[in-house]
PDB file of C-alpha atoms and ligand atoms in Angstrom:
ATOM      1  CA  MET A1374     -29.129 -14.014  53.652  1.00  0.00           C
ATOM      2  CA  LYS A1375     -27.255 -13.181  56.774  1.00  0.00           C
ATOM      3  CA  ILE A1376     -26.292 -15.967  58.998  1.00  0.00           C
ATOM      4  CA  LEU A1377     -24.406 -15.575  62.711  1.00  0.00           C
ATOM      5  CA  VAL A1378     -22.321 -18.413  63.568  1.00  0.00           C
ATOM      6  CA  VAL A1379     -21.652 -18.597  67.227  1.00  0.00           C
ATOM      7  CA  GLU A1380     -18.548 -21.400  67.806  1.00  0.00           C
ATOM      8  CA  ASP A1381     -15.282 -20.739  69.963  1.00  0.00           C
ATOM      9  CA  GLU A1382     -13.219 -23.172  68.224  1.00  0.00           C
ATOM     10  CA  ASN A1383     -11.074 -20.867  65.928  1.00  0.00           C
ATOM     11  CA  LYS A1384     -10.462 -23.582  62.858  1.00  0.00           C
ATOM     12  CA  VAL A1385     -14.566 -24.405  63.111  1.00  0.00           C
ATOM     13  CA  ALA A1386     -15.308 -20.933  63.102  1.00  0.00           C
ATOM     14  CA  LYS A1387     -13.270 -20.084  60.512  1.00  0.00           C
ATOM     15  CA  ALA A1388     -14.088 -23.114  58.385  1.00  0.00           C
ATOM     16  CA  LEU A1389     -18.216 -22.359  58.475  1.00  0.00           C
ATOM     17  CA  LYS A1390     -17.281 -18.605  57.747  1.00  0.00           C
ATOM     18  CA  GLU A1391     -15.625 -19.590  54.491  1.00  0.00           C
ATOM     19  CA  GLY A1392     -17.775 -22.318  53.372  1.00  0.00           C
ATOM     20  CA  LEU A1393     -21.014 -20.432  53.726  1.00  0.00           C
ATOM     21  CA  GLU A1394     -19.408 -17.101  52.527  1.00  0.00           C
ATOM     22  CA  SER A1395     -18.695 -19.036  49.208  1.00  0.00           C
ATOM     23  CA  GLU A1396     -22.120 -20.017  49.245  1.00  0.00           C
ATOM     24  CA  HIS A1397     -23.068 -16.210  48.857  1.00  0.00           C
ATOM     25  CA  TYR A1398     -24.304 -16.060  52.187  1.00  0.00           C
ATOM     26  CA  LYS A1399     -23.229 -13.288  54.793  1.00  0.00           C
ATOM     27  CA  VAL A1400     -21.567 -14.593  57.772  1.00  0.00           C
ATOM     28  CA  THR A1401     -20.663 -12.889  61.404  1.00  0.00           C
ATOM     29  CA  VAL A1402     -18.802 -15.060  63.606  1.00  0.00           C
ATOM     30  CA  ALA A1403     -19.280 -14.673  67.622  1.00  0.00           C
ATOM     31  CA  GLN A1404     -16.817 -16.677  69.681  1.00  0.00           C
ATOM     32  CA  THR A1405     -17.852 -16.525  72.962  1.00  0.00           C
ATOM     33  CA  GLY A1406     -21.444 -16.877  74.340  1.00  0.00           C
ATOM     34  CA  GLU A1407     -21.494 -13.302  75.547  1.00  0.00           C
ATOM     35  CA  ASP A1408     -20.996 -12.302  72.029  1.00  0.00           C
ATOM     36  CA  GLY A1409     -22.940 -14.639  70.241  1.00  0.00           C
ATOM     37  CA  PHE A1410     -26.135 -13.067  72.591  1.00  0.00           C
ATOM     38  CA  PHE A1411     -25.098  -9.457  71.907  1.00  0.00           C
ATOM     39  CA  GLN A1412     -25.195  -9.895  68.132  1.00  0.00           C
ATOM     40  CA  ALA A1413     -28.129 -12.281  68.098  1.00  0.00           C
ATOM     41  CA  ASN A1414     -30.052  -9.405  69.431  1.00  0.00           C
ATOM     42  CA  ALA A1415     -28.218  -6.585  67.945  1.00  0.00           C
ATOM     43  CA  GLN A1416     -28.521  -7.667  64.295  1.00  0.00           C
ATOM     44  CA  GLY A1417     -31.327  -9.431  61.646  1.00  0.00           C
ATOM     45  CA  PHE A1418     -30.179 -12.706  60.996  1.00  0.00           C
ATOM     46  CA  ASP A1419     -31.942 -15.402  58.683  1.00  0.00           C
ATOM     47  CA  LEU A1420     -30.320 -18.006  60.829  1.00  0.00           C
ATOM     48  CA  ILE A1421     -28.177 -18.922  63.799  1.00  0.00           C
ATOM     49  CA  LEU A1422     -25.788 -21.621  63.943  1.00  0.00           C
ATOM     50  CA  LEU A1423     -25.178 -22.305  67.653  1.00  0.00           C
ATOM     51  CA  ASP A1424     -22.361 -24.395  69.142  1.00  0.00           C
ATOM     52  CA  VAL A1425     -23.530 -26.013  72.774  1.00  0.00           C
ATOM     53  CA  MET A1426     -20.326 -25.731  74.272  1.00  0.00           C
ATOM     54  CA  LEU A1427     -19.079 -22.213  74.648  1.00  0.00           C
ATOM     55  CA  PRO A1428     -16.958 -20.245  77.353  1.00  0.00           C
ATOM     56  CA  GLY A1429     -19.225 -18.323  80.006  1.00  0.00           C
ATOM     57  CA  ARG A1430     -22.403 -19.185  78.760  1.00  0.00           C
ATOM     58  CA  ASP A1431     -23.378 -21.966  77.082  1.00  0.00           C
ATOM     59  CA  GLY A1432     -25.869 -22.352  73.687  1.00  0.00           C
ATOM     60  CA  ILE A1433     -28.707 -23.781  75.501  1.00  0.00           C
ATOM     61  CA  GLU A1434     -28.808 -21.213  77.923  1.00  0.00           C
ATOM     62  CA  ILE A1435     -28.362 -18.538  75.605  1.00  0.00           C
ATOM     63  CA  LEU A1436     -30.947 -20.111  73.022  1.00  0.00           C
ATOM     64  CA  LYS A1437     -33.483 -20.199  75.860  1.00  0.00           C
ATOM     65  CA  THR A1438     -32.835 -16.469  76.706  1.00  0.00           C
ATOM     66  CA  LEU A1439     -33.202 -15.600  73.132  1.00  0.00           C
ATOM     67  CA  ARG A1440     -36.510 -17.368  72.742  1.00  0.00           C
ATOM     68  CA  LYS A1441     -38.157 -16.020  75.779  1.00  0.00           C
ATOM     69  CA  ARG A1442     -37.354 -12.770  74.412  1.00  0.00           C
ATOM     70  CA  GLY A1443     -39.123 -13.711  71.232  1.00  0.00           C
ATOM     71  CA  LEU A1444     -36.689 -14.047  69.005  1.00  0.00           C
ATOM     72  CA  GLN A1445     -37.981 -16.512  66.160  1.00  0.00           C
ATOM     73  CA  THR A1446     -35.067 -16.718  63.908  1.00  0.00           C
ATOM     74  CA  PRO A1447     -34.558 -20.060  63.089  1.00  0.00           C
ATOM     75  CA  VAL A1448     -31.485 -21.943  64.738  1.00  0.00           C
ATOM     76  CA  LEU A1449     -29.582 -24.274  64.104  1.00  0.00           C
ATOM     77  CA  ILE A1450     -27.556 -26.197  67.026  1.00  0.00           C
ATOM     78  CA  LEU A1451     -23.945 -27.543  66.631  1.00  0.00           C
ATOM     79  CA  THR A1452     -22.301 -29.944  69.368  1.00  0.00           C
ATOM     80  CA  ALA A1453     -20.164 -32.703  69.949  1.00  0.00           C
ATOM     81  CA  LYS A1454     -22.519 -34.173  72.183  1.00  0.00           C
ATOM     82  CA  ASP A1455     -24.648 -36.915  70.957  1.00  0.00           C
ATOM     83  CA  THR A1456     -26.790 -38.800  73.437  1.00  0.00           C
ATOM     84  CA  ILE A1457     -30.741 -38.739  73.262  1.00  0.00           C
ATOM     85  CA  GLU A1458     -30.780 -36.517  75.981  1.00  0.00           C
ATOM     86  CA  ASP A1459     -29.073 -33.678  74.414  1.00  0.00           C
ATOM     87  CA  ARG A1460     -30.918 -33.543  71.191  1.00  0.00           C
ATOM     88  CA  VAL A1461     -33.897 -33.045  73.173  1.00  0.00           C
ATOM     89  CA  VAL A1462     -32.786 -30.731  75.400  1.00  0.00           C
ATOM     90  CA  GLY A1463     -31.888 -28.479  72.194  1.00  0.00           C
ATOM     91  CA  LEU A1464     -35.050 -28.966  70.648  1.00  0.00           C
ATOM     92  CA  ASP A1465     -36.899 -28.325  73.645  1.00  0.00           C
ATOM     93  CA  SER A1466     -34.713 -25.030  74.231  1.00  0.00           C
ATOM     94  CA  GLY A1467     -36.466 -23.677  70.738  1.00  0.00           C
ATOM     95  CA  ALA A1468     -33.893 -25.385  68.159  1.00  0.00           C
ATOM     96  CA  ASP A1469     -35.220 -25.654  64.989  1.00  0.00           C
ATOM     97  CA  ASP A1470     -32.646 -28.458  64.129  1.00  0.00           C
ATOM     98  CA  TYR A1471     -29.455 -29.981  65.578  1.00  0.00           C
ATOM     99  CA  LEU A1472     -26.458 -31.401  63.810  1.00  0.00           C
ATOM    100  CA  VAL A1473     -23.516 -33.470  65.930  1.00  0.00           C
ATOM    101  CA  LYS A1474     -19.902 -32.678  65.266  1.00  0.00           C
ATOM    102  CA  PRO A1475     -18.369 -33.833  63.231  1.00  0.00           C
ATOM    103  CA  PHE A1476     -20.461 -33.310  59.881  1.00  0.00           C
ATOM    104  CA  ALA A1477     -20.480 -33.050  56.442  1.00  0.00           C
ATOM    105  CA  PHE A1478     -20.333 -29.769  55.239  1.00  0.00           C
ATOM    106  CA  SER A1479     -22.338 -30.532  52.645  1.00  0.00           C
ATOM    107  CA  GLU A1480     -25.245 -31.862  55.056  1.00  0.00           C
ATOM    108  CA  LEU A1481     -24.498 -28.547  57.395  1.00  0.00           C
ATOM    109  CA  LEU A1482     -25.364 -26.862  54.022  1.00  0.00           C
ATOM    110  CA  ALA A1483     -28.544 -28.702  53.184  1.00  0.00           C
ATOM    111  CA  ARG A1484     -29.996 -27.918  56.389  1.00  0.00           C
ATOM    112  CA  VAL A1485     -28.871 -24.155  56.521  1.00  0.00           C
ATOM    113  CA  ARG A1486     -31.028 -24.176  53.057  1.00  0.00           C
ATOM    114  CA  ALA A1487     -34.087 -25.764  54.704  1.00  0.00           C
ATOM    115  CA  LEU A1488     -33.881 -23.884  58.093  1.00  0.00           C
ATOM    116  CA  VAL A1489     -33.702 -20.251  55.563  1.00  0.00           C
ATOM    117  CA  ARG A1490     -36.703 -21.442  53.327  1.00  0.00           C
ATOM    118  CA  ARG A1491     -38.784 -22.199  56.365  1.00  0.00           C
ATOM    119  CA  GLY A1492     -37.661 -18.868  57.788  1.00  0.00           C
ATOM    120  CA  ARG A1493     -38.521 -17.094  54.959  1.00  0.00           C
ATOM    121  CA  THR A1494     -42.307 -18.232  54.444  1.00  0.00           C
ATOM    122  CA  ASP A1495     -42.921 -17.767  58.120  1.00  0.00           C
ATOM    123  CA  GLN A1496     -41.783 -14.235  57.856  1.00  0.00           C
ATOM    124  CA  VAL A1497     -44.334 -12.782  55.843  1.00  0.00           C
ATOM    125  CA  LEU A1498     -45.880 -11.082  58.381  1.00  0.00           C
ATOM    126  CA  ARG A1499     -45.883  -7.555  57.060  1.00  0.00           C
ATOM    127  CA  LEU A1500     -47.793  -6.440  53.901  1.00  0.00           C
ATOM    128  CA  LYS A1501     -46.925  -3.058  52.296  1.00  0.00           C
ATOM    129  CA  ILE A1502     -47.521  -1.101  49.631  1.00  0.00           C
ATOM    130  CA  ALA A1503     -46.596   2.579  49.321  1.00  0.00           C
ATOM    131  CA  ASP A1504     -46.580   4.083  52.958  1.00  0.00           C
ATOM    132  CA  LEU A1505     -49.099   2.208  54.046  1.00  0.00           C
ATOM    133  CA  ASP A1506     -48.362  -0.934  56.115  1.00  0.00           C
ATOM    134  CA  LEU A1507     -50.106  -3.831  57.786  1.00  0.00           C
ATOM    135  CA  ASP A1508     -48.822  -5.859  60.180  1.00  0.00           C
ATOM    136  CA  LEU A1509     -50.278  -9.255  60.581  1.00  0.00           C
ATOM    137  CA  VAL A1510     -49.412 -10.041  64.093  1.00  0.00           C
ATOM    138  CA  THR A1511     -49.994  -7.052  65.577  1.00  0.00           C
ATOM    139  CA  ARG A1512     -52.814  -6.142  63.271  1.00  0.00           C
ATOM    140  CA  VAL A1513     -51.529  -2.773  63.051  1.00  0.00           C
ATOM    141  CA  VAL A1514     -52.338  -1.061  60.158  1.00  0.00           C
ATOM    142  CA  LYS A1515     -50.418   2.313  59.258  1.00  0.00           C
ATOM    143  CA  ARG A1516     -50.131   4.993  56.550  1.00  0.00           C
ATOM    144  CA  GLY A1517     -47.035   6.734  57.177  1.00  0.00           C
ATOM    145  CA  ALA A1518     -47.147   7.270  61.158  1.00  0.00           C
ATOM    146  CA  GLU A1519     -50.855   7.030  61.082  1.00  0.00           C
ATOM    147  CA  PRO A1520     -52.698   3.968  62.817  1.00  0.00           C
ATOM    148  CA  LEU A1521     -55.766   3.220  60.995  1.00  0.00           C
ATOM    149  CA  ASP A1522     -58.468   2.480  63.025  1.00  0.00           C
ATOM    150  CA  LEU A1523     -60.130  -0.931  60.627  1.00  0.00           C
ATOM    151  CA  THR A1524     -62.615  -3.116  61.619  1.00  0.00           C
ATOM    152  CA  VAL A1525     -62.065  -6.983  61.079  1.00  0.00           C
ATOM    153  CA  ARG A1526     -63.976  -7.290  57.709  1.00  0.00           C
ATOM    154  CA  GLU A1527     -62.023  -3.763  56.872  1.00  0.00           C
ATOM    155  CA  PHE A1528     -58.928  -5.116  58.025  1.00  0.00           C
ATOM    156  CA  GLU A1529     -59.319  -8.806  56.103  1.00  0.00           C
ATOM    157  CA  LEU A1530     -60.539  -7.091  53.055  1.00  0.00           C
ATOM    158  CA  LEU A1531     -57.451  -4.500  53.075  1.00  0.00           C
ATOM    159  CA  GLU A1532     -55.526  -7.773  53.698  1.00  0.00           C
ATOM    160  CA  TYR A1533     -56.721  -9.308  50.259  1.00  0.00           C
ATOM    161  CA  LEU A1534     -55.797  -6.526  48.340  1.00  0.00           C
ATOM    162  CA  LEU A1535     -52.366  -6.067  49.667  1.00  0.00           C
ATOM    163  CA  ARG A1536     -52.073  -9.811  48.698  1.00  0.00           C
ATOM    164  CA  ASN A1537     -53.174  -9.260  45.191  1.00  0.00           C
ATOM    165  CA  GLN A1538     -51.487  -5.623  44.729  1.00  0.00           C
ATOM    166  CA  ASN A1539     -51.433  -3.987  41.638  1.00  0.00           C
ATOM    167  CA  GLN A1540     -53.773  -6.558  40.374  1.00  0.00           C
ATOM    168  CA  LEU A1541     -57.171  -6.428  39.716  1.00  0.00           C
ATOM    169  CA  VAL A1542     -59.332  -7.675  42.129  1.00  0.00           C
ATOM    170  CA  SER A1543     -63.254  -8.533  41.318  1.00  0.00           C
ATOM    171  CA  ARG A1544     -66.251  -8.442  43.314  1.00  0.00           C
ATOM    172  CA  GLU A1545     -66.776 -12.120  42.943  1.00  0.00           C
ATOM    173  CA  MET A1546     -62.834 -12.319  43.976  1.00  0.00           C
ATOM    174  CA  LEU A1547     -63.912 -10.702  46.926  1.00  0.00           C
ATOM    175  CA  ALA A1548     -67.005 -12.534  47.489  1.00  0.00           C
ATOM    176  CA  ARG A1549     -65.574 -15.957  47.620  1.00  0.00           C
ATOM    177  CA  ASP A1550     -62.550 -15.259  49.407  1.00  0.00           C
ATOM    178  CA  VAL A1551     -63.022 -12.412  51.806  1.00  0.00           C
ATOM    179  CA  TRP A1552     -66.983 -13.221  52.788  1.00  0.00           C
ATOM    180  CA  CYS A1553     -66.889 -16.653  51.775  1.00  0.00           C
ATOM    181  CA  GLU A1554     -69.624 -17.020  49.660  1.00  0.00           C
ATOM    182  CA  PRO A1555     -69.246 -19.388  46.950  1.00  0.00           C
ATOM    183  CA  THR A1556     -71.865 -17.776  44.349  1.00  0.00           C
ATOM    184  CA  ARG A1557     -72.036 -13.957  43.928  1.00  0.00           C
ATOM    185  CA  ALA A1558     -75.367 -12.399  44.709  1.00  0.00           C
ATOM    186  CA  THR A1559     -76.091  -8.852  44.160  1.00  0.00           C
ATOM    187  CA  SER A1560     -76.501  -8.167  47.614  1.00  0.00           C
ATOM    188  CA  LEU A1561     -73.648  -9.235  48.608  1.00  0.00           C
ATOM    189  CA  ASP A1562     -71.982  -6.792  45.800  1.00  0.00           C
ATOM    190  CA  ASN A1563     -73.659  -3.777  47.752  1.00  0.00           C
ATOM    191  CA  VAL A1564     -72.211  -4.907  50.823  1.00  0.00           C
ATOM    192  CA  ILE A1565     -68.715  -5.825  49.386  1.00  0.00           C
ATOM    193  CA  ASP A1566     -69.341  -1.369  47.772  1.00  0.00           C
ATOM    194  CA  VAL A1567     -70.188  -0.264  51.220  1.00  0.00           C
ATOM    195  CA  HIS A1568     -67.126  -1.838  53.193  1.00  0.00           C
ATOM    196  CA  ILE A1569     -65.151  -0.639  50.056  1.00  0.00           C
ATOM    197  CA  ALA A1570     -66.150   2.594  50.582  1.00  0.00           C
ATOM    198  CA  ARG A1571     -65.504   2.889  54.332  1.00  0.00           C
ATOM    199  CA  LEU A1572     -62.253   1.090  53.959  1.00  0.00           C
ATOM    200  CA  ARG A1573     -61.207   4.050  51.219  1.00  0.00           C
ATOM    201  CA  LYS A1574     -62.662   6.689  53.442  1.00  0.00           C
ATOM    202  CA  LYS A1575     -59.686   5.608  55.986  1.00  0.00           C
ATOM    203  CA  VAL A1576     -56.979   4.667  53.988  1.00  0.00           C
ATOM    204  CA  ASP A1577     -57.145   7.424  51.395  1.00  0.00           C
ATOM    205  CA  GLN A1578     -59.205  10.173  52.510  1.00  0.00           C
ATOM    206  CA  SER A1579     -56.664  12.196  54.439  1.00  0.00           C
ATOM    207  CA  PHE A1580     -53.269  11.334  52.323  1.00  0.00           C
ATOM    208  CA  PRO A1581     -52.450  13.026  49.297  1.00  0.00           C
ATOM    209  CA  VAL A1582     -52.186   9.491  47.121  1.00  0.00           C
ATOM    210  CA  ARG A1583     -54.618   7.482  46.716  1.00  0.00           C
ATOM    211  CA  LEU A1584     -54.092   3.640  47.141  1.00  0.00           C
ATOM    212  CA  ILE A1585     -57.550   2.235  46.288  1.00  0.00           C
ATOM    213  CA  HIS A1586     -58.836   2.095  42.517  1.00  0.00           C
ATOM    214  CA  THR A1587     -62.406   1.092  41.309  1.00  0.00           C
ATOM    215  CA  VAL A1588     -62.242  -0.282  37.992  1.00  0.00           C
ATOM    216  CA  ARG A1589     -65.825   0.552  36.707  1.00  0.00           C
ATOM    217  CA  GLY A1590     -67.642  -2.618  36.030  1.00  0.00           C
ATOM    218  CA  VAL A1591     -65.029  -5.250  36.914  1.00  0.00           C
ATOM    219  CA  GLY A1592     -64.003  -4.452  40.401  1.00  0.00           C
ATOM    220  CA  PHE A1593     -60.800  -3.062  42.743  1.00  0.00           C
ATOM    221  CA  VAL A1594     -57.027  -2.929  42.534  1.00  0.00           C
ATOM    222  CA  LEU A1595     -54.837  -1.535  44.920  1.00  0.00           C
ATOM    223  CA  LYS A1596     -51.682   0.381  43.542  1.00  0.00           C
ATOM    224  CA  GLU A1597     -49.815   3.672  43.806  1.00  0.00           C
ATOM    225  CA  GLU A1598     -50.730   5.721  41.279  1.00  0.00           C
ATOM    226  CA  SER A1599     -48.064   5.444  38.771  1.00  0.00           C
ATOM    227  CA  SER A1600     -47.996   1.649  38.671  1.00  0.00           C
ATOM    228  CA  SER A1601     -49.727  -0.068  35.764  1.00  0.00           C
ATOM    229  CA  VAL A1602     -52.284  -2.993  36.470  1.00  0.00           C
ATOM    230  CA  GLU A1603     -52.099  -6.459  35.236  1.00  0.00           C
ATOM    231  CA  ALA A1604     -55.521  -6.884  33.833  1.00  0.00           C
ATOM    232  CA  SER A1605     -55.066 -10.340  32.857  1.00  0.00           C
ATOM    233  CA  THR A1606     -54.536 -11.568  36.206  1.00  0.00           C
ATOM    234  CA  LEU A1607     -57.869 -11.972  37.364  1.00  0.00           C
ATOM    235  CA  ARG A1608     -57.534 -15.197  39.919  1.00  0.00           C
ATOM    236  CA  GLY A1609     -57.953 -16.443  43.097  1.00  0.00           C
ATOM    237  CA  GLY A1610     -55.983 -14.861  45.986  1.00  0.00           C
ATOM    238  CA  GLY A1611     -55.505 -18.220  47.722  1.00  0.00           C
ATOM    239  CA  GLU A1612     -57.237 -17.305  50.951  1.00  0.00           C
ATOM    240  CA  SER A1613     -58.874 -20.590  52.877  1.00  0.00           C
ATOM    241  CA  CYS A1614     -62.579 -20.381  54.010  1.00  0.00           C
TER     242      CYS A1614
HETATM  243 CA1   CA B2852     -17.428 -25.194  71.325  1.00  0.00          CA
END
């Protein structure tokens, strides 16, 4: 877990760095707004602790610019200001949380943990197996550098297989979770098979390593040839219909 601390007061910066490092976070300190802005853009952090009163560009201005550029990293604002107005400005600018100085380190740690956790669940934006890569935000699917042109249903199907990779996925699961049909019908099995065949053509046909495998009489599994299948895990994939 990498944390960027943007704080101009030496003593506070040092205490934060040492405290967080003793909790096994990797900490980078920036002591000016400019450097903080540069670091936040240059490296991928899991969390940014941002002081508001900084020489040069202040924390709020930096935060607004970072958010405008699309940076999603959770930001915890640290400031001595304690009026309701300042808190509102901070949160309106894209901060995820707000801590008023002086604060107890244990409280800071609790908030850091909460934000890192939240950030991590939000970050499942890509699904991968071998050289296959599915981006849930841009909806771009690639094998290696080669983009694959999938229909909406093929995309959903592949997403489901990726979420359940190395596990058997039955037609029943696909009917329920991808087609949202509570009861399985033979006609739907045929539709599923047709879609799998088309998807397989796009995903596997021009590539040396096959990823979509049929398990006769049961269903399918997305895996790299060498990895084993957990046959005992015929379970739901948690999709919502
Ligand atoms: Ca300051």
